C-alpha positions as YAML, in Angstrom:
chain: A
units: angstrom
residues:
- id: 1
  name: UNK
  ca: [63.00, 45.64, 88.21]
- id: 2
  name: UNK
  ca: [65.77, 42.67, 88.65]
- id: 3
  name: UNK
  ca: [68.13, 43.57, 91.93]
- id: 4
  name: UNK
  ca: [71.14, 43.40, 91.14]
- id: 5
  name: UNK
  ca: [73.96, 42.40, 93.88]
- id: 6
  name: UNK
  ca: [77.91, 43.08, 92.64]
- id: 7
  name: UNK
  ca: [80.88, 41.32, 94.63]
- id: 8
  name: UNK
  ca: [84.48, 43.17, 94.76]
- id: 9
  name: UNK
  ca: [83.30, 46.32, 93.39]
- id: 10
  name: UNK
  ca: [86.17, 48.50, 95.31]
- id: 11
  name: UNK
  ca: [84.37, 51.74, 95.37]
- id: 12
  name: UNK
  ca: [80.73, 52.00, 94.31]
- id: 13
  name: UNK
  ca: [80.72, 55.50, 94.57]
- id: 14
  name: UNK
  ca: [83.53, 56.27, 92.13]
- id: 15
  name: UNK
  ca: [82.53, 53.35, 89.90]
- id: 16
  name: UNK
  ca: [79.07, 53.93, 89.63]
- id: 17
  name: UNK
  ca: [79.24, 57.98, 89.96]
- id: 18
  name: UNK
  ca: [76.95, 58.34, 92.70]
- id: 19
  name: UNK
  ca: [76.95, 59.50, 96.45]
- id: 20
  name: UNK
  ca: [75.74, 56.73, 99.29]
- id: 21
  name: UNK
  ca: [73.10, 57.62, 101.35]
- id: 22
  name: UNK
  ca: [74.28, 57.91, 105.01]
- id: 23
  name: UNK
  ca: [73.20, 54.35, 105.77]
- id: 24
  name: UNK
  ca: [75.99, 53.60, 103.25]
- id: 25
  name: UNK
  ca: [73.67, 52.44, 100.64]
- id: 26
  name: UNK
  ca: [73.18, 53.33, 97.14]
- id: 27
  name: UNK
  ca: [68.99, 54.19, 97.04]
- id: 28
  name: UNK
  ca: [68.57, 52.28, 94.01]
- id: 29
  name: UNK
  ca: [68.46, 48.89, 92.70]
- id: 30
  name: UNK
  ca: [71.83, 48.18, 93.50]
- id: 31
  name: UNK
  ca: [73.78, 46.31, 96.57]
- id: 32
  name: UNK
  ca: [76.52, 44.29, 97.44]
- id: 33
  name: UNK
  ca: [80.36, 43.69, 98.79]
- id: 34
  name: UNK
  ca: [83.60, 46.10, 98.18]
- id: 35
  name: UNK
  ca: [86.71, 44.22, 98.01]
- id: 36
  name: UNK
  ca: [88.30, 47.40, 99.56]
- id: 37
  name: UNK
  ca: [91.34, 46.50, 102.25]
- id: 38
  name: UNK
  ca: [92.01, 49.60, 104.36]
- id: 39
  name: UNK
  ca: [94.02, 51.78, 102.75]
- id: 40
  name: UNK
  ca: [95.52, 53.52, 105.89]
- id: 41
  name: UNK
  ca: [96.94, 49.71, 107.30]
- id: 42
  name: UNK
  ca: [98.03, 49.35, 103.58]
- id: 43
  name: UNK
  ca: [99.96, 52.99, 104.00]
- id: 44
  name: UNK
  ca: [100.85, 51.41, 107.42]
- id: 45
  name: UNK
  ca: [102.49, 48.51, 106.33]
- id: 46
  name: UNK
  ca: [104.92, 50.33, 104.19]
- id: 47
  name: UNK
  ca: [106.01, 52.45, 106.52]
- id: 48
  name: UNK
  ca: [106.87, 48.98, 108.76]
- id: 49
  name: UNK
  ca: [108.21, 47.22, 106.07]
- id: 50
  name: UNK
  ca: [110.15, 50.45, 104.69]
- id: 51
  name: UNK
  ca: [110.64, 53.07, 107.51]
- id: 52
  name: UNK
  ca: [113.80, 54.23, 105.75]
- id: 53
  name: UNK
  ca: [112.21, 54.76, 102.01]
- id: 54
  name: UNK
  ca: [111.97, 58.01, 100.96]
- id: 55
  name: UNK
  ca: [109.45, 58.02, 97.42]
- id: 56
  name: UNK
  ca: [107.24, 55.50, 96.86]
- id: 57
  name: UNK
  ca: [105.48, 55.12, 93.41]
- id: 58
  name: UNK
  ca: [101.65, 54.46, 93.30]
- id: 59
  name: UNK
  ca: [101.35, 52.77, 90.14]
- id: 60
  name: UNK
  ca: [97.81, 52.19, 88.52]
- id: 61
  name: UNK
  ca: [95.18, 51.83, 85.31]
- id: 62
  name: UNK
  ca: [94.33, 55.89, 84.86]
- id: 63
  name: UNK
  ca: [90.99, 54.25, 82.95]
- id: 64
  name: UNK
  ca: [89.78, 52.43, 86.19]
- id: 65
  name: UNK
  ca: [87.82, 54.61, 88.55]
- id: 66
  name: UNK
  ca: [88.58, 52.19, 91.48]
- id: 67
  name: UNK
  ca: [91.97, 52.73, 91.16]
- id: 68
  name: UNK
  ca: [92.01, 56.18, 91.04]
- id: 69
  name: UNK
  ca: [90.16, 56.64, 94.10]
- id: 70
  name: UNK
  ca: [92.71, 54.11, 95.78]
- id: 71
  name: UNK
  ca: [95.30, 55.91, 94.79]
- id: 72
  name: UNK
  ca: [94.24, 59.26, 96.05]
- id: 73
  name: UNK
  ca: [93.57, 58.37, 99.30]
- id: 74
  name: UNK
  ca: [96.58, 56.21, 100.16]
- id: 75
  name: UNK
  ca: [98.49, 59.28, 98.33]
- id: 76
  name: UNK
  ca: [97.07, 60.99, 101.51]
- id: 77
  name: UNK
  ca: [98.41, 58.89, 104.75]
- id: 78
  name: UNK
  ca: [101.35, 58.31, 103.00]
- id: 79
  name: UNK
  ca: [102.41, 62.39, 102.18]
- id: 80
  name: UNK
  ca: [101.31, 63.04, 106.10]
- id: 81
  name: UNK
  ca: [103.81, 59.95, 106.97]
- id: 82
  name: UNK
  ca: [106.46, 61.74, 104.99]
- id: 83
  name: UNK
  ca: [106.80, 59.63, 101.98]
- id: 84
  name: UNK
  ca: [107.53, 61.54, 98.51]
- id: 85
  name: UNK
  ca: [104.31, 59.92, 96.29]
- id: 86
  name: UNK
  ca: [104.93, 59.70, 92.63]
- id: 87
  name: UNK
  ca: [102.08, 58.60, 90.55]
- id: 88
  name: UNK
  ca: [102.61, 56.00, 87.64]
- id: 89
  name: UNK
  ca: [99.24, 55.81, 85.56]
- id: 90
  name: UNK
  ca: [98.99, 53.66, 82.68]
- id: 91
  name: UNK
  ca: [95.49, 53.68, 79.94]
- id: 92
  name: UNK
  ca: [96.23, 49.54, 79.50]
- id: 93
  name: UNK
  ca: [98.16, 46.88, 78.84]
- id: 94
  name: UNK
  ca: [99.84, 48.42, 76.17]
- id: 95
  name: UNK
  ca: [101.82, 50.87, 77.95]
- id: 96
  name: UNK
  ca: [101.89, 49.25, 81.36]
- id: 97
  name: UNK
  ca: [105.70, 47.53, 81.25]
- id: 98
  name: UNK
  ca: [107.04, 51.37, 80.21]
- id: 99
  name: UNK
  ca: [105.25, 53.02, 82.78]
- id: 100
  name: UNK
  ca: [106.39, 50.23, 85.43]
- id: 101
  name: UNK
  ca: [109.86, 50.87, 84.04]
- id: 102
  name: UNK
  ca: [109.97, 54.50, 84.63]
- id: 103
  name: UNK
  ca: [108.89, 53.87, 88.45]
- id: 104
  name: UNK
  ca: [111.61, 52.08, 89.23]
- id: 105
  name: UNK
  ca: [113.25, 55.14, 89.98]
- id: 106
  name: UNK
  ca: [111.37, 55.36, 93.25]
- id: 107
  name: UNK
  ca: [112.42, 53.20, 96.82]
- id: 108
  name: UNK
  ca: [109.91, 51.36, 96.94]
- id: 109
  name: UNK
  ca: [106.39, 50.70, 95.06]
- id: 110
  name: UNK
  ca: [102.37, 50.30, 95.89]
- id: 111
  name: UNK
  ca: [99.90, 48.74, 93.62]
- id: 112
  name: UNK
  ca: [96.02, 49.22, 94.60]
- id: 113
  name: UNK
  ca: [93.40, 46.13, 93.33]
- id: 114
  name: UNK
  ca: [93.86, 47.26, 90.05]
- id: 115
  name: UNK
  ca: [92.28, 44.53, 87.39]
- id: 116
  name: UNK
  ca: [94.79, 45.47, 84.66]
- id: 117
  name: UNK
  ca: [97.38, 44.97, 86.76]
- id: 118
  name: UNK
  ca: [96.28, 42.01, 88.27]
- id: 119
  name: UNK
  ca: [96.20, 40.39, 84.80]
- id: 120
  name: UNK
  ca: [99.64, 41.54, 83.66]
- id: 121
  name: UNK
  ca: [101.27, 40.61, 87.02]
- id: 122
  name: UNK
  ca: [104.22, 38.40, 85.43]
- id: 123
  name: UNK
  ca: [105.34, 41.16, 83.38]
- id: 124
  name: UNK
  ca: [105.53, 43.47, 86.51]
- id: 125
  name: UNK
  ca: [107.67, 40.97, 88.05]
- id: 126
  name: UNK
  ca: [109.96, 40.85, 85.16]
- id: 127
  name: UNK
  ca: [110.94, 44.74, 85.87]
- id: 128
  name: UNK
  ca: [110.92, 45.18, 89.73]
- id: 129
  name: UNK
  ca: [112.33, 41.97, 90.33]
- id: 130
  name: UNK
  ca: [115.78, 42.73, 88.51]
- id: 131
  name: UNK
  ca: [115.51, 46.27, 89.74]
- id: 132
  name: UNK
  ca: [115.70, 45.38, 93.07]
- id: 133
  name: UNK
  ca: [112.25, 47.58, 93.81]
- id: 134
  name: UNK
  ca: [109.38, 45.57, 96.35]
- id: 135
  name: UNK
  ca: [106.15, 46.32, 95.67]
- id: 136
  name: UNK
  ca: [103.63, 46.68, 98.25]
- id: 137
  name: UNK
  ca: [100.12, 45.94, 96.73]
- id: 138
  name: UNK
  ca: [96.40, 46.00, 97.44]
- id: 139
  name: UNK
  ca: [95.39, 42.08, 97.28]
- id: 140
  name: UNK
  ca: [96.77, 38.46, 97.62]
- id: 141
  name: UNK
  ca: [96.25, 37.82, 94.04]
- id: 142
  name: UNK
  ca: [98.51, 40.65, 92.95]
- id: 143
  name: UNK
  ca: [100.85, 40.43, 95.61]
- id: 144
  name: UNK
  ca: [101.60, 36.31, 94.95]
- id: 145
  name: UNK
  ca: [102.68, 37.50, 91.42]
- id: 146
  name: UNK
  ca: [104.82, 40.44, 91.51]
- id: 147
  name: UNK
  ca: [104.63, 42.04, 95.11]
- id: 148
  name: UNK
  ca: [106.36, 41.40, 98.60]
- id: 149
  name: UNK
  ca: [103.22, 41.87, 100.95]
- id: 150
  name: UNK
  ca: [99.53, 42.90, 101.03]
- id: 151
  name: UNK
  ca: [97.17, 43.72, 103.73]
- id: 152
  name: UNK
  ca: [94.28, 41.34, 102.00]
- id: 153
  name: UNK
  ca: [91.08, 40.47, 102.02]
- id: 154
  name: UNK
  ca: [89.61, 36.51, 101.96]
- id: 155
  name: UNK
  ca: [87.19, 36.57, 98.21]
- id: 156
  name: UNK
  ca: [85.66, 33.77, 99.81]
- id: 157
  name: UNK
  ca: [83.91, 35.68, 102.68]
- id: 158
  name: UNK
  ca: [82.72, 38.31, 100.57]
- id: 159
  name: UNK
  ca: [81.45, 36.02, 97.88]
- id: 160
  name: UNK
  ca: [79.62, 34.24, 100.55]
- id: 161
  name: UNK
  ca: [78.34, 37.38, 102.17]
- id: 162
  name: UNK
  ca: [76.85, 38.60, 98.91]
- id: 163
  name: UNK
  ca: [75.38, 35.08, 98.83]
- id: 164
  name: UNK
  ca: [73.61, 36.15, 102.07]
- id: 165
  name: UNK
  ca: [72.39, 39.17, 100.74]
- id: 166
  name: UNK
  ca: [71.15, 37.28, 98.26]
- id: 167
  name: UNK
  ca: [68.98, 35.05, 100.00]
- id: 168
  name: UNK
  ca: [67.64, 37.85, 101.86]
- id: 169
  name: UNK
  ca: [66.39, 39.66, 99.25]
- id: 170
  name: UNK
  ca: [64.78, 36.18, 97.82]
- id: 171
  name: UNK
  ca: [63.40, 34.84, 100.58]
- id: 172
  name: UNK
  ca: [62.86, 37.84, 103.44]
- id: 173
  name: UNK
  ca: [61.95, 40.28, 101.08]
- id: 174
  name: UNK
  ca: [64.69, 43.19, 101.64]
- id: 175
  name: UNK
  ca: [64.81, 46.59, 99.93]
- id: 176
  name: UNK
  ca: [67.82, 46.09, 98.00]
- id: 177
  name: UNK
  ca: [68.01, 50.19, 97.61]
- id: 178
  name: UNK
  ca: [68.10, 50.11, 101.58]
- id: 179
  name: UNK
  ca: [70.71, 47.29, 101.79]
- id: 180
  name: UNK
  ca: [74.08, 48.73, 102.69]
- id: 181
  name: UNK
  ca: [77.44, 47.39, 101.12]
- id: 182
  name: UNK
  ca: [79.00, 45.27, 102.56]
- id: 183
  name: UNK
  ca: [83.01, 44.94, 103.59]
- id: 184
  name: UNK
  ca: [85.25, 41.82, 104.59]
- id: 185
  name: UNK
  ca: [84.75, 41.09, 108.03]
- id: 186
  name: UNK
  ca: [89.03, 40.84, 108.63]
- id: 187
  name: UNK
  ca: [91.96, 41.51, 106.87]
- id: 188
  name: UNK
  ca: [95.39, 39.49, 106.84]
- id: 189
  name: UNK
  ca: [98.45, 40.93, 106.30]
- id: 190
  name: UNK
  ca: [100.32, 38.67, 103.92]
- id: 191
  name: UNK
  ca: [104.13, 38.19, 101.70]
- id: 192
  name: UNK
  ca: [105.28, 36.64, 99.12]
- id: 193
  name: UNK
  ca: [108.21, 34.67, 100.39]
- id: 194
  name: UNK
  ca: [109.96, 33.99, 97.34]
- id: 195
  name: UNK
  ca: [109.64, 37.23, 95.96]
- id: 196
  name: UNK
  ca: [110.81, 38.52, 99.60]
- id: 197
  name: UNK
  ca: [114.21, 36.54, 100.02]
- id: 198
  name: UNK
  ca: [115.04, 37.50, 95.91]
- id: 199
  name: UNK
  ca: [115.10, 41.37, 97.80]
- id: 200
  name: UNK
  ca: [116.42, 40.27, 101.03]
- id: 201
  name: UNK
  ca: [113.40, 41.67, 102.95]
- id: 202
  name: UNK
  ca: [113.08, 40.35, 106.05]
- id: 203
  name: UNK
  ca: [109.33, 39.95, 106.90]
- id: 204
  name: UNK
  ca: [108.83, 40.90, 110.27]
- id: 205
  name: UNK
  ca: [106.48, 38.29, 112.41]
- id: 206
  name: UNK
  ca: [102.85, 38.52, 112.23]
- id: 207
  name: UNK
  ca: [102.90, 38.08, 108.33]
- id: 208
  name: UNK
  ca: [101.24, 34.87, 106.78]
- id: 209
  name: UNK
  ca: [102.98, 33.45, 103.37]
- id: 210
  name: UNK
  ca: [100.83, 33.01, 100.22]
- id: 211
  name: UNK
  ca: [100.69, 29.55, 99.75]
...
């Protein structure tokens, strides 16, 4: 009988196995905000950043659902741009730094908001880096450790936007089953400047550093 609110779920619908009702919510006790960044101005920003790249390897955790479903659908605009996908899937930590390893093969490489590999970031660095592969990812907090640039969302707004929702369940009585999720209300496209002069990649203007 408790609502429950989530913040920086990606997908609900993959995560929580269910289909959301037209309104775009989820008809039960559930609401809340998506960290989700679009994934077509993600597939975008590769092909400005790398117009001449021929494969690029989606790397992500094969045991989050998230992931997957990022990785399907930016598999999509990127095969109809006429990039080669590869896909890199790794169960956890474990096997992460051989899997990374193997995609090195590829031009250049895309991460999603993947939490394993936003917790093993350092390690990711230690293998593109020295390869000479950039890595386009889903999020700031990935991108400021091993990538070159992210189209990103701010964690702030969407932590105060489920804040909102919050309140108006508590004191305005909403139907939390009627409540649709919520999104970030902009995205910022974003690089890594140390990580982007170690590649000599130019970042072309319009690009904000990670500070």
């Amino acid at each position: 009988d408790i609502p429950v609110l989530a913040t920086s779920i990606t997908n609900y619908e993959s995560a929580m196995e269910i289909e959301l009702t037209p309104e775009g919510a989820t008809g039960m006790n559930v609401s809340g905000t998506s960290d989700l960044a679009p994934l077509d101005g993600q597939a975008a920003m590769i092909q400005e950043l790398f117009p001449d790249a021929k494969t690029v390897g989606l790397i992500y955790c094969s045991a989050e659902p998230n992931s997957i479903f990022q990785i399907k659908t930016i598999e999509g605009y990127l095969t109809a741009m006429g990039y080669e996908c590869r896909r890199y899937g790794f169960n956890d930590s474990n096997d992460l730094a051989s899997v990374v390893q193997s995609s090195t093969e590829c031009d250049v490489l895309y991460i999603p908001t993947d939490n394993t590999a936003a917790g093993n970031t350092e390690a990711i660095a230690n293998i593109v880096l020295p390869a000479k592969v950039p890595v386009v990812v889903g999020e700031e907090g990935i991108c400021a450790g091993c990538g070159v640039a992210t189209l990103t969302i701010s964690y702030y707004d969407i932590g105060y936007k489920t804040g909102e929702m919050a309140y108006d369940i508590l004191v305005n009585g909403a139907d939390i089953a009627s409540m649709p999720i919520a999104y970030a209300p902009q995205f910022t496209k974003k690089y890594n400047a140390a990580n982007a002069a170690e590649l000599n990649i130019t970042i072309p203007e319009g690009y904000l550093p990670i500070e």
